[in-house]
Tab-separated table of C-alpha atoms in Angstrom:
chain	number	residue	atom	x	y	z
G	1	MET	CA	10.349	6.203	5.381
G	2	LYS	CA	8.253	3.827	7.607
G	3	VAL	CA	5.153	1.645	6.614
G	4	ILE	CA	2.630	0.736	8.943
G	5	ILE	CA	-0.470	-1.612	8.078
G	6	ASP	CA	-3.690	-2.038	10.115
G	7	GLU	CA	-4.671	-5.704	9.205
G	8	ASP	CA	-8.000	-5.262	11.180
G	9	LYS	CA	-8.985	-2.427	8.555
G	10	CYS	CA	-7.645	-4.455	5.303
G	11	VAL	CA	-10.310	-5.723	3.177
G	12	GLY	CA	-7.963	-7.633	0.674
G	13	ALA	CA	-8.555	-5.613	-2.271
G	14	GLY	CA	-4.932	-6.235	-3.320
G	15	GLN	CA	-4.201	-2.639	-4.761
G	16	CYS	CA	-1.149	-2.363	-2.598
G	17	VAL	CA	0.321	-5.287	-4.094
G	18	LEU	CA	-0.432	-4.060	-7.622
G	19	ALA	CA	1.207	-0.772	-6.742
G	20	ALA	CA	4.274	-2.019	-4.766
G	21	ALA	CA	4.663	-5.750	-4.818
G	22	GLU	CA	8.213	-5.491	-3.513
G	23	VAL	CA	6.855	-4.110	-0.285
G	24	PHE	CA	3.391	-5.691	-0.037
G	25	ASP	CA	1.861	-9.120	-0.409
G	26	GLN	CA	-1.430	-10.930	0.474
G	27	ARG	CA	-1.926	-14.062	2.695
G	28	ASP	CA	-3.063	-16.803	0.704
G	29	GLU	CA	-5.977	-17.790	3.179
G	30	ASP	CA	-7.889	-14.564	3.180
G	31	GLY	CA	-6.188	-11.969	1.138
G	32	ILE	CA	-5.176	-9.711	4.112
G	33	VAL	CA	-2.082	-7.650	3.567
G	34	VAL	CA	1.465	-8.877	4.500
G	35	LEU	CA	4.042	-6.247	4.928
G	36	LEU	CA	7.214	-7.528	3.250
G	37	ASP	CA	9.376	-4.310	4.131
G	38	ALA	CA	8.535	-1.867	6.959
G	39	LEU	CA	11.399	0.323	6.219
G	40	PRO	CA	11.643	0.204	2.191
G	41	PRO	CA	14.179	2.331	0.471
G	42	ASP	CA	13.462	5.830	-0.769
G	43	THR	CA	13.368	4.454	-4.388
G	44	GLN	CA	10.195	2.680	-3.247
G	45	ARG	CA	8.392	5.994	-1.959
G	46	VAL	CA	6.243	6.780	-5.041
G	47	PRO	CA	5.044	3.157	-5.350
G	48	VAL	CA	4.368	2.880	-1.547
G	49	GLU	CA	2.554	6.183	-1.464
G	50	ASP	CA	0.516	5.082	-4.378
G	51	ALA	CA	-0.275	1.827	-2.713
G	52	ALA	CA	-1.570	4.003	0.435
G	53	ALA	CA	-3.655	6.099	-1.595
G	54	ARG	CA	-5.350	3.175	-3.551
G	55	CYS	CA	-6.256	1.215	-0.336
G	56	PRO	CA	-9.997	1.487	-0.200
G	57	ALA	CA	-9.835	0.688	3.666
G	58	LEU	CA	-7.222	3.165	4.458
G	59	ALA	CA	-5.201	0.293	6.081
G	60	ILE	CA	-1.668	1.648	5.029
G	61	GLU	CA	0.156	4.606	6.784
G	62	VAL	CA	3.487	5.945	5.303
G	63	LEU	CA	5.461	7.968	7.698
G	64	PRO	CA	8.595	9.907	6.863
């Protein structure tokens, strides 16, 4: 699985961090998403897909 984020779309809602804190974080200064692991293990698939689904700005893409 590969995770791609679009920082320009991110609104800093933080839903991704709540869903998958091992994969996502937020910048302190503006709350924009920080990708901690672009190639997370398959054990993280469910939380990462949940994070993408929760993102109000649709800034997260999950590829196989």
